Short mmCIF file of C-alpha atoms in Angstrom, two decimals:
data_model
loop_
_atom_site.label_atom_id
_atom_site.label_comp_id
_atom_site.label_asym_id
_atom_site.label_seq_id
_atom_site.Cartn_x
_atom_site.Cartn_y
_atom_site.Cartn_z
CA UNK A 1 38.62 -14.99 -15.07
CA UNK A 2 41.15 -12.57 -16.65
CA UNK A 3 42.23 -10.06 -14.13
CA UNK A 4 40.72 -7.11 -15.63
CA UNK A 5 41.31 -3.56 -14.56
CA UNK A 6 38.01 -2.17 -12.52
CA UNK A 7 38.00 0.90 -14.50
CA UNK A 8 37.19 -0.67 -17.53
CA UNK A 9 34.29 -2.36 -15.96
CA UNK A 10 32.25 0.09 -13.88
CA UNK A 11 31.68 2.46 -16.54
CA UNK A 12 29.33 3.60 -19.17
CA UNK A 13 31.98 2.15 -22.26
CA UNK A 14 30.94 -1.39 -20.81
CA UNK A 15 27.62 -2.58 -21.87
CA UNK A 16 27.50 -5.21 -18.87
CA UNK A 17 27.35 -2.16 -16.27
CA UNK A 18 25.17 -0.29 -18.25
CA UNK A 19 22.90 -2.66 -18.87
CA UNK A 20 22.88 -3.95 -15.68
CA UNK A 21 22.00 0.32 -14.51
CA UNK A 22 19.36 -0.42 -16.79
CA UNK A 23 17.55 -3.07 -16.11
CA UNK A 24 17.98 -2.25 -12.81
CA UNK A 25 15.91 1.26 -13.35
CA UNK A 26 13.12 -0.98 -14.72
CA UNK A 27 13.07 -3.17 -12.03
CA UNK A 28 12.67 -0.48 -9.49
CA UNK A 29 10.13 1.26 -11.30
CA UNK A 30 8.26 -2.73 -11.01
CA UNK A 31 8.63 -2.66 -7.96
CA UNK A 32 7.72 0.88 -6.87
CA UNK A 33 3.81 -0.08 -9.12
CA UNK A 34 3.24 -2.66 -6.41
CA UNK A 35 2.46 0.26 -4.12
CA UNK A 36 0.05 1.69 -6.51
CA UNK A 37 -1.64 -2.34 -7.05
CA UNK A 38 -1.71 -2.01 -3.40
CA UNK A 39 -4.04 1.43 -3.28
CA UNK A 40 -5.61 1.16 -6.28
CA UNK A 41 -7.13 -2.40 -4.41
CA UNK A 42 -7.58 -0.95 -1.35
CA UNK A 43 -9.81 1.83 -2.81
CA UNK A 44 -11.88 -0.66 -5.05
CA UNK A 45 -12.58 -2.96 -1.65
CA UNK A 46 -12.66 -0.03 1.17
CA UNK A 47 -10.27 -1.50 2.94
CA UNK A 48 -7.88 0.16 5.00
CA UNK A 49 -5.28 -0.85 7.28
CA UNK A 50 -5.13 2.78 9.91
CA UNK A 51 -7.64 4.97 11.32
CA UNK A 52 -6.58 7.61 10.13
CA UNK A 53 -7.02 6.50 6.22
CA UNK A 54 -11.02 6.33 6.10
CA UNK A 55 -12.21 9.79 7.59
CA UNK A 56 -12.46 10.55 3.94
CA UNK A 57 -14.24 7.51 2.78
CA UNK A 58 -16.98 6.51 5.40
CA UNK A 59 -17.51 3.34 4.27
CA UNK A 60 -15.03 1.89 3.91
CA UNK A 61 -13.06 0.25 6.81
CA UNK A 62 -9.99 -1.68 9.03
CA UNK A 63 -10.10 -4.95 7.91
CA UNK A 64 -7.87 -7.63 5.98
CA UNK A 65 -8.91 -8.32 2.33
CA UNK A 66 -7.80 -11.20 0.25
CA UNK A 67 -7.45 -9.38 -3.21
CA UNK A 68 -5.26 -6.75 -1.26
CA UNK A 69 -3.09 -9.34 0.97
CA UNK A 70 -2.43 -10.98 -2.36
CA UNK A 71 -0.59 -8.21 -3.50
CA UNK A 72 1.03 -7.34 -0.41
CA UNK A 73 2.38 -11.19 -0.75
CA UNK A 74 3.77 -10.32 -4.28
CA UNK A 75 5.34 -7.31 -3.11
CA UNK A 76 7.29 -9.03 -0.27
CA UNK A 77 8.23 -11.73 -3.10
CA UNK A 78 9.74 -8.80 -4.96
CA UNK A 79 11.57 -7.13 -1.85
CA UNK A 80 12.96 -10.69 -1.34
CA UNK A 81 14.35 -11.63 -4.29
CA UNK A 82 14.89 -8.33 -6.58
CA UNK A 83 16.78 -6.64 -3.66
CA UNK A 84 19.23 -9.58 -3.40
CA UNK A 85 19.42 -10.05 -6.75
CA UNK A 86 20.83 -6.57 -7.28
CA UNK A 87 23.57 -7.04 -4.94
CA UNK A 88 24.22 -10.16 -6.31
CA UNK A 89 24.50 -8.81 -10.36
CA UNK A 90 26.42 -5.62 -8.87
CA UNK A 91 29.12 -8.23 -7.92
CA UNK A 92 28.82 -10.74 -11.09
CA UNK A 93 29.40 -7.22 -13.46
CA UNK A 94 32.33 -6.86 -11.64
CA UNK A 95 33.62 -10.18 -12.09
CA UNK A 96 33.96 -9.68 -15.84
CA UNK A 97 31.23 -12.07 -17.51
CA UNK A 98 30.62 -12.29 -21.01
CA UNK A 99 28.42 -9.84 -22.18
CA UNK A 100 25.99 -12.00 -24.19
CA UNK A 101 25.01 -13.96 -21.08
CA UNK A 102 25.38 -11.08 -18.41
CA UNK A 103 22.85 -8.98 -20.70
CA UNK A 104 20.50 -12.05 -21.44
CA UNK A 105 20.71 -13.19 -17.28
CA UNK A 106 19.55 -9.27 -16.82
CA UNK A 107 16.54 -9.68 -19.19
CA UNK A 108 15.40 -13.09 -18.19
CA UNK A 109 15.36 -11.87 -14.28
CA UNK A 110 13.84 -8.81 -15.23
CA UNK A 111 10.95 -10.33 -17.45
CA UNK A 112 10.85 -13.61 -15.08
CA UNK A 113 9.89 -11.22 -12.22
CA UNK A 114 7.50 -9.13 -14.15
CA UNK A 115 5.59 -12.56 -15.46
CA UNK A 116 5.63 -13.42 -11.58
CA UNK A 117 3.80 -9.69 -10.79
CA UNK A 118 1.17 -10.70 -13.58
CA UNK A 119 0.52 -14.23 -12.85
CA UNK A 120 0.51 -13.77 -9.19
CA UNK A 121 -1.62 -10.02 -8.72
CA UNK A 122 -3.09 -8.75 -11.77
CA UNK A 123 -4.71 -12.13 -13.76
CA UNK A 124 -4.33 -15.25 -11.12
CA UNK A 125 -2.91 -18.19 -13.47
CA UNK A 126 -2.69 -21.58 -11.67
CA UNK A 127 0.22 -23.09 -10.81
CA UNK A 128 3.07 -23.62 -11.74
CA UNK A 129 3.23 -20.68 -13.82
CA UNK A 130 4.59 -18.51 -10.45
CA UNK A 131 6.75 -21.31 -9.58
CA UNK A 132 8.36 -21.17 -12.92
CA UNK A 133 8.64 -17.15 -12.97
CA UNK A 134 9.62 -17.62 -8.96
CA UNK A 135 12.74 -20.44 -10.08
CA UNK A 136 13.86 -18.49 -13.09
CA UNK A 137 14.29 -15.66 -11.44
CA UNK A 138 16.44 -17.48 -7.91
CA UNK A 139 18.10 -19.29 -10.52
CA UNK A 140 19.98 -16.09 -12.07
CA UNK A 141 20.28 -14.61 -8.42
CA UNK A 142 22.17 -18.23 -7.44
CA UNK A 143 24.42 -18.60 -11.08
CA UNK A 144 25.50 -14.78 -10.04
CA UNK A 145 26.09 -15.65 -6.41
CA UNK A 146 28.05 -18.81 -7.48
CA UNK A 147 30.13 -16.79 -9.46
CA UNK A 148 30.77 -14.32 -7.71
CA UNK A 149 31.90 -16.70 -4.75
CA UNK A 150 34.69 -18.48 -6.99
CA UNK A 151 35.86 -14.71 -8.32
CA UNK A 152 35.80 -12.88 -4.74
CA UNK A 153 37.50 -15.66 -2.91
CA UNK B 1 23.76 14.66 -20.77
CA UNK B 2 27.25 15.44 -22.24
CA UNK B 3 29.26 11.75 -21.93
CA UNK B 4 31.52 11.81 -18.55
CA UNK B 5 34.53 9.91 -17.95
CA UNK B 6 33.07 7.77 -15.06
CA UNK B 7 35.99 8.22 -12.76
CA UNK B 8 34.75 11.86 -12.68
CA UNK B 9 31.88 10.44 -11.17
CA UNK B 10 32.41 7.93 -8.43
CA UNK B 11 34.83 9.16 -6.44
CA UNK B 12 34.37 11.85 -3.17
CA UNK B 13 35.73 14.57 -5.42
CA UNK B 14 32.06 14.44 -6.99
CA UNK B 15 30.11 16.35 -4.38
CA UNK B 16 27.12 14.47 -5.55
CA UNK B 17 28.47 11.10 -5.01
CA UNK B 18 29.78 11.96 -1.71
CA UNK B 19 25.96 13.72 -0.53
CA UNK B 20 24.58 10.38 -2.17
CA UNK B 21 26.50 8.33 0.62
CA UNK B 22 26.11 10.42 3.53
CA UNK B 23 21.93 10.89 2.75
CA UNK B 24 22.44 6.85 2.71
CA UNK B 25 24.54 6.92 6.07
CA UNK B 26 21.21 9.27 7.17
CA UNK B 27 18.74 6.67 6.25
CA UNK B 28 20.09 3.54 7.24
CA UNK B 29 20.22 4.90 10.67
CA UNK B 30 16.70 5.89 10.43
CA UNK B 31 15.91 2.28 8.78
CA UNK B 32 17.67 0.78 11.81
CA UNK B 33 15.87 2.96 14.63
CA UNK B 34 12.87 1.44 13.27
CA UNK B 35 14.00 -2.05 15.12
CA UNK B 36 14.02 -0.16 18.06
CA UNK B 37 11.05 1.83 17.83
CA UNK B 38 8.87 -1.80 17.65
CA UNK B 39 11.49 -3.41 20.78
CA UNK B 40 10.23 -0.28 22.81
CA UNK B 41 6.50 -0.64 21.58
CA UNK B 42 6.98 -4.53 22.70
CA UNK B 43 8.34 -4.19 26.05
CA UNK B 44 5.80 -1.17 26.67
CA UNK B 45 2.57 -3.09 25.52
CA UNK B 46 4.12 -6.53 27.09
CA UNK B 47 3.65 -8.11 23.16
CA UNK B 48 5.59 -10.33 21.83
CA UNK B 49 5.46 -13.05 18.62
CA UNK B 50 7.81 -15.94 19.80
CA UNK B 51 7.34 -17.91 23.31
CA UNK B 52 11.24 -17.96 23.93
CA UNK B 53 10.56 -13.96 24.04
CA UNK B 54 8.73 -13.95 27.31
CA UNK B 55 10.09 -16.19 29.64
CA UNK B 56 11.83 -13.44 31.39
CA UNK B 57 8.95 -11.25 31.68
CA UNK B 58 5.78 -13.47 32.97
CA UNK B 59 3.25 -10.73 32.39
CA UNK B 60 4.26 -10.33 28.54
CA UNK B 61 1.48 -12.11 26.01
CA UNK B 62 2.07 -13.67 22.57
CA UNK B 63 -0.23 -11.66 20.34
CA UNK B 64 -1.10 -9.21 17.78
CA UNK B 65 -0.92 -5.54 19.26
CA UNK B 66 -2.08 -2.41 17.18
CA UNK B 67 0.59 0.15 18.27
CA UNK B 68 3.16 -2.46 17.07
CA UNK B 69 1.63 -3.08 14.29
CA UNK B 70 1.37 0.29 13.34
CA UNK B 71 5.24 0.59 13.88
CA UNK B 72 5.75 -2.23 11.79
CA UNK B 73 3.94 -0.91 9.05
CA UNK B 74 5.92 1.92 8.91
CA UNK B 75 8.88 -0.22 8.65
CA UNK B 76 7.79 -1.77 6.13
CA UNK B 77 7.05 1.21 4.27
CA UNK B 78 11.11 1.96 4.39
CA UNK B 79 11.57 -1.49 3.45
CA UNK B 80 9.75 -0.89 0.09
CA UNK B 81 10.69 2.75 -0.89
CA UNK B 82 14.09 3.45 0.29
CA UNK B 83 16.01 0.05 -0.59
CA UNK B 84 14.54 1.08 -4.33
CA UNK B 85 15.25 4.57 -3.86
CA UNK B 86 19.33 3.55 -2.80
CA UNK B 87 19.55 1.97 -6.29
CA UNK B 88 17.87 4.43 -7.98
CA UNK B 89 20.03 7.27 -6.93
CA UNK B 90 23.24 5.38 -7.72
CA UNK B 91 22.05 4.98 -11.20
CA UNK B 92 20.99 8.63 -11.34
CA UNK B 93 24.31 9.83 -9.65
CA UNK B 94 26.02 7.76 -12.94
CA UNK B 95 23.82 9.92 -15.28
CA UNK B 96 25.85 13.01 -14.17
CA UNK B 97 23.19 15.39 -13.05
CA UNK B 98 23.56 18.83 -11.56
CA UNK B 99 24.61 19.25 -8.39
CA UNK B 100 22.38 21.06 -6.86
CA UNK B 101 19.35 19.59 -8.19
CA UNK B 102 20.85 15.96 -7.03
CA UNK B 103 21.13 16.70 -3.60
CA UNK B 104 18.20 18.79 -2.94
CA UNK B 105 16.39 15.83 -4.43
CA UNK B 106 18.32 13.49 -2.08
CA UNK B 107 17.41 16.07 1.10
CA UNK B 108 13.79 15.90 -0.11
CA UNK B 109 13.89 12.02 -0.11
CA UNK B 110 15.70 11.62 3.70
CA UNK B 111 13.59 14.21 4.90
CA UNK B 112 10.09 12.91 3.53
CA UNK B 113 11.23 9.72 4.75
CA UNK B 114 11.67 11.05 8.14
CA UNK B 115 8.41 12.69 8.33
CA UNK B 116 6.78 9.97 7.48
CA UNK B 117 7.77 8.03 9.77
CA UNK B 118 6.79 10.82 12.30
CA UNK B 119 3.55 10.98 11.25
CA UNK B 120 2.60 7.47 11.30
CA UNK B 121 4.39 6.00 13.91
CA UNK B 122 5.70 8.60 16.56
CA UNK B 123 2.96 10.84 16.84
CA UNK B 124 -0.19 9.99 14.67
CA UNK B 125 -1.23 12.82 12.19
CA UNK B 126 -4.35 12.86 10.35
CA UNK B 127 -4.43 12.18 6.53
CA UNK B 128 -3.39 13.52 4.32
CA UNK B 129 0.17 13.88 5.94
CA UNK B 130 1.72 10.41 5.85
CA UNK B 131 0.55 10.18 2.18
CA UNK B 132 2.61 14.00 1.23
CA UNK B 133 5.51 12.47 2.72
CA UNK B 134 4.50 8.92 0.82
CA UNK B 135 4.31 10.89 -2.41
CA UNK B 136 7.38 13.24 -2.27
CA UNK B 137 9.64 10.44 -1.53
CA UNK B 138 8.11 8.17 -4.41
CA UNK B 139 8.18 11.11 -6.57
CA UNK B 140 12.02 11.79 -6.30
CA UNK B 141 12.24 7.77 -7.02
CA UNK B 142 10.31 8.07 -10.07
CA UNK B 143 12.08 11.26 -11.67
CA UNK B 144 15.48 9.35 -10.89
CA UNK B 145 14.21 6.31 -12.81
CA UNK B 146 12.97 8.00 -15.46
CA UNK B 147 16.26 10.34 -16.30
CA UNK B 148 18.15 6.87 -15.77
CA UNK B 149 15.53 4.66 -18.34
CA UNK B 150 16.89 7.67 -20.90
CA UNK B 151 20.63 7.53 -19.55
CA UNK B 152 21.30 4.12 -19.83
CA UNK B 153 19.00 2.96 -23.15
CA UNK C 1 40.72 9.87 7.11
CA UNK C 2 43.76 9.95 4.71
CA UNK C 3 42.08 11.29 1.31
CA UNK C 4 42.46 8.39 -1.23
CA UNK C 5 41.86 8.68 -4.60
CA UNK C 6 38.81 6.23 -4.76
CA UNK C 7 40.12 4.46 -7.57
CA UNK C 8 42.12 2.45 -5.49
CA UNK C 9 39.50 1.60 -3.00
CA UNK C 10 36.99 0.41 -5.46
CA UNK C 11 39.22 -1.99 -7.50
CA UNK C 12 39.69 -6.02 -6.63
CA UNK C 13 43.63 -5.15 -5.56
CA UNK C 14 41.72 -3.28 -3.13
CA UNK C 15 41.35 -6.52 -0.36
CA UNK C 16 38.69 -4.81 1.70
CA UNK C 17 36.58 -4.25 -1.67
CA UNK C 18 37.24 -7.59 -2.63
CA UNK C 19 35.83 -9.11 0.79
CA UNK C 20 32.91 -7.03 0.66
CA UNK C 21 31.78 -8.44 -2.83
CA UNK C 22 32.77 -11.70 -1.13
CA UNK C 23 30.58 -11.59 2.15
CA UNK C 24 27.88 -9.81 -0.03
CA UNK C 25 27.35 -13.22 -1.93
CA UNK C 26 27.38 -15.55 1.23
CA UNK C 27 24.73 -13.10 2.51
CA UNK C 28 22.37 -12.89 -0.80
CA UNK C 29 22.90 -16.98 -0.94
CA UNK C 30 21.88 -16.70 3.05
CA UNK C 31 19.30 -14.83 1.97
CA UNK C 32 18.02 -16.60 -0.53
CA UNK C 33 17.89 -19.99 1.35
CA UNK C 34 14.86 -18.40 3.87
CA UNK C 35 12.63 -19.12 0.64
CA UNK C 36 13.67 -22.90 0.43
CA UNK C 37 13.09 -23.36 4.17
CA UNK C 38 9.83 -21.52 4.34
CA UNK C 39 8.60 -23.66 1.36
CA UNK C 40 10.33 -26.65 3.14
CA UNK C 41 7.89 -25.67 6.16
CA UNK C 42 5.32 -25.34 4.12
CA UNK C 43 5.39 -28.36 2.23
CA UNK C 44 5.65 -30.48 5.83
CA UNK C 45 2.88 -28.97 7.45
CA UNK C 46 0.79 -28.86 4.40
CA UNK C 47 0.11 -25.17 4.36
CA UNK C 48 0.26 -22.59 1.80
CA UNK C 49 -0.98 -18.63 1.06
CA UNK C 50 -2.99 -19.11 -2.07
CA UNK C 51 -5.97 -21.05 -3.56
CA UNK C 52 -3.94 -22.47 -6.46
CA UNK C 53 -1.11 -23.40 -4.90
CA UNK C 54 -2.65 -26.24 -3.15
CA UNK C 55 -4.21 -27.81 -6.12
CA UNK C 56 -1.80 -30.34 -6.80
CA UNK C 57 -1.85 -31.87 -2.65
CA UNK C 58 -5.37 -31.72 -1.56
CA UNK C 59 -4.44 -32.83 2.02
CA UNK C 60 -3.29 -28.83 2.36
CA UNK C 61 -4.57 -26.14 3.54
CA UNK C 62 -4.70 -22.18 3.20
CA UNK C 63 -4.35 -21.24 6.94
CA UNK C 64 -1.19 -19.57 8.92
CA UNK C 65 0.87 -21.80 10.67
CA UNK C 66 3.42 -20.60 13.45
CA UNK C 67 6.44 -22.88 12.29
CA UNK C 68 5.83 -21.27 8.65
CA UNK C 69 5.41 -17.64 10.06
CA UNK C 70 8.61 -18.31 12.45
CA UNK C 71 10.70 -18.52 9.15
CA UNK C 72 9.01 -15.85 7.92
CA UNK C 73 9.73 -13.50 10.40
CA UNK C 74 13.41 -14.57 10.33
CA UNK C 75 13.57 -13.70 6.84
CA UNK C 76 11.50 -10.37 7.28
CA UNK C 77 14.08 -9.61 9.53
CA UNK C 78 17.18 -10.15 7.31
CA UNK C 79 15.44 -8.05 4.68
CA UNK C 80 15.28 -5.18 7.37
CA UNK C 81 18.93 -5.79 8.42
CA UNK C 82 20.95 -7.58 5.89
CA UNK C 83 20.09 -4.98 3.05
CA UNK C 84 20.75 -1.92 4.52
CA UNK C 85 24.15 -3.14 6.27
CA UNK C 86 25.31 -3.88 2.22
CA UNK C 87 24.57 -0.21 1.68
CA UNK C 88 25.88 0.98 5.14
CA UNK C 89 29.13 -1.18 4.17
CA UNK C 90 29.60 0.06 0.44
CA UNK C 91 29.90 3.37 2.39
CA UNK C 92 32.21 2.25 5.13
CA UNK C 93 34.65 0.73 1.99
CA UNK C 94 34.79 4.29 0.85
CA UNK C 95 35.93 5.68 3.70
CA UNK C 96 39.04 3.94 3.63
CA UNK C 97 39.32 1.75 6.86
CA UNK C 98 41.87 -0.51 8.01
CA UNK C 99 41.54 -3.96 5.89
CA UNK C 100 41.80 -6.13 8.99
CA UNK C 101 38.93 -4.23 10.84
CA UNK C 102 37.02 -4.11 7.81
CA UNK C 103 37.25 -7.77 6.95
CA UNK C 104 37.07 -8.65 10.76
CA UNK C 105 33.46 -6.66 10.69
CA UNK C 106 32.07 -8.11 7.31
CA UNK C 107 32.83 -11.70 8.63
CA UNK C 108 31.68 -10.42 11.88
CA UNK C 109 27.94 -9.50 10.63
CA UNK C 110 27.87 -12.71 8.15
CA UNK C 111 28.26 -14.69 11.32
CA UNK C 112 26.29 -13.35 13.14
CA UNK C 113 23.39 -13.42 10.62
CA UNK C 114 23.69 -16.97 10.12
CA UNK C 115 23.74 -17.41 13.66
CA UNK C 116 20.34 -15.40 14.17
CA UNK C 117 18.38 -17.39 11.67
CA UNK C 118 19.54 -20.43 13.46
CA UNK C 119 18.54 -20.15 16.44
CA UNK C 120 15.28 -18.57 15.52
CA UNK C 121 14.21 -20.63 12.33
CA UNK C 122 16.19 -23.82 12.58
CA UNK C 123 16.79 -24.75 15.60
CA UNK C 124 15.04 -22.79 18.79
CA UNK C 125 17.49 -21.88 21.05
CA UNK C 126 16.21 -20.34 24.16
CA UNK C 127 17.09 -16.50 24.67
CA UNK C 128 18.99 -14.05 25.09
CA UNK C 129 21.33 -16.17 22.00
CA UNK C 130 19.03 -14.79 19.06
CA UNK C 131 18.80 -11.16 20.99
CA UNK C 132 22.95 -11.32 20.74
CA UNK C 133 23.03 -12.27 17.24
CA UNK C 134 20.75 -9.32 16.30
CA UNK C 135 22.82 -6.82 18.47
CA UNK C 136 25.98 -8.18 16.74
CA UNK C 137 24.98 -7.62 13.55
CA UNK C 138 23.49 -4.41 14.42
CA UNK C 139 26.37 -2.99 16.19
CA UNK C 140 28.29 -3.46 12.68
CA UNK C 141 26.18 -1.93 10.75
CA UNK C 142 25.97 1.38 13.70
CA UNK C 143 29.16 1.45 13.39
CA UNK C 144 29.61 1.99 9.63
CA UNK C 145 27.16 4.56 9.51
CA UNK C 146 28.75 6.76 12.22
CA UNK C 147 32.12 6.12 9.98
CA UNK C 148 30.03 7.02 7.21
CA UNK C 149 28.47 10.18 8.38
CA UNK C 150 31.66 11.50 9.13
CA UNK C 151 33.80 11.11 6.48
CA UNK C 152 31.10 12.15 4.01
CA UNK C 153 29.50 15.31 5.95
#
């Protein structure tokens, strides 16, 4: 890459960082709706996971649902891969990429992990449609890592 | 928000950058006492979940315990609101807010954190305690997201 | 600590930021490799989490399977110590250290990382070598934050 001065890349004026701030807002606010998927299923089934969360609700009670593990499965996926992945894009920004790809690799992760949300908690498609959502996404997290690798060494 | 060289920004002249990292210092010490917390339920309870962990204490069991459980839950309750709130707050810290509305939201997020962890897995405290804390931490998230989705459009 | 202007500590002349960005990608790509080898596990022992993902082998089954979960927990426990060393050690970068310390102790937690999920998830080695690798790594990451906390108070 062309040794760029840092200034010019983490700010505002470049559309890489900002987009990456962006995207990065969205994902967060993805992820932090996977705690709501969560309640809003443990209300519908009555199923809590401590004591103290049915004294309000008498019937319901401390057991292990299927509908609500499910979504406490996609939420793990998420803390495994988005979390990474944002360390991982934080470092590719600052290796300089070209702005075309670093804004499209943003969007596909971003859309690739809301598609695996959907097909994985909210409408159950068969496979492979979260294997696809669950590659595209690793396989921007892996380009960036690669990257950043041959820029950092 | 009136356009900010970003130099202005990150740097430890910016009082809210420099409250951003120490509130971070704050909770990744309260992230890693977690670790700890379980290791002391463990060796209390005599539970463990791998059979290379008890071959120095005979009477320890491999199985399932409900105080450690309930201290990895907690846990994992950091694990999916304060890794998201980290990034959120850089992104917010970039959108140049004022001061003293940035780190009395940061103090509100460290200290809800705190509590509840207290509540649910030092000393048990009816409902609805753990989900206040739940909600003012996720709350500050969401506000920081939101002024960011408008920041960085 | 000296006061430096931060502009030369987050910059790539800056060799301590550099190796940060550097050890950051080994551990995402470390990271990253837990899903391969729980799938790998998965795949051999013919067990998976969901109805449709065993549609295509009917041999398999949906049931919990120790090798499977012993990955699992290796991975659960990078996500609860690899993530919040990154943001302990973006800190500790900002605080100015001395580069060979600061490389020493990024290279020093990467290690030790890989390390831990060998002995736990690859190969079994008996204890106390997967208790050291975790108090390594930990001991890092302590460190940084007590840095932290008092340069930025």
């Amino acid at each position: 890459m062309a040794k760029t001065a840092i200034e010019t890349l983490i700010t505002l004026d470049n559309p890489v960082f900002k987009a990456y701030l962006f995207y990065n807002a969205i994902l967060v606010a993805k992820m932090l709706s996977m705690s709501f998927l969560t309640a809003r299923q443990r209300v519908a089934k009555g199923v809590f996971p401590n004591p103290e969360d049915i004294v309000l609700s008498p019937k319901s009670k401390i057991k292990v649902d299927e509908d609500v593990e499910r979504v406490r499965r996609a939420h793990q996926n998420d803390l495994e891969n988005i979390t990474v992945y944002m360390v991982a894009a934080f470092g590719f920004v600052l290796t300089n990429p070209s702005p075309w790809l670093a804004i499209n690799l943003f969007r596909a992760f971003t859309f690739a992990r809301i598609a695996h949300t959907l097909v994985y908690a909210v409408v159950v498609v068969p496979q492979p449609a979260r294997a696809i959502a669950f590659f595209v996404g690793t396989s921007v997290t892996i380009y960036m890592v690669a990257v950043s690798l041959k820029a950092f060494y």
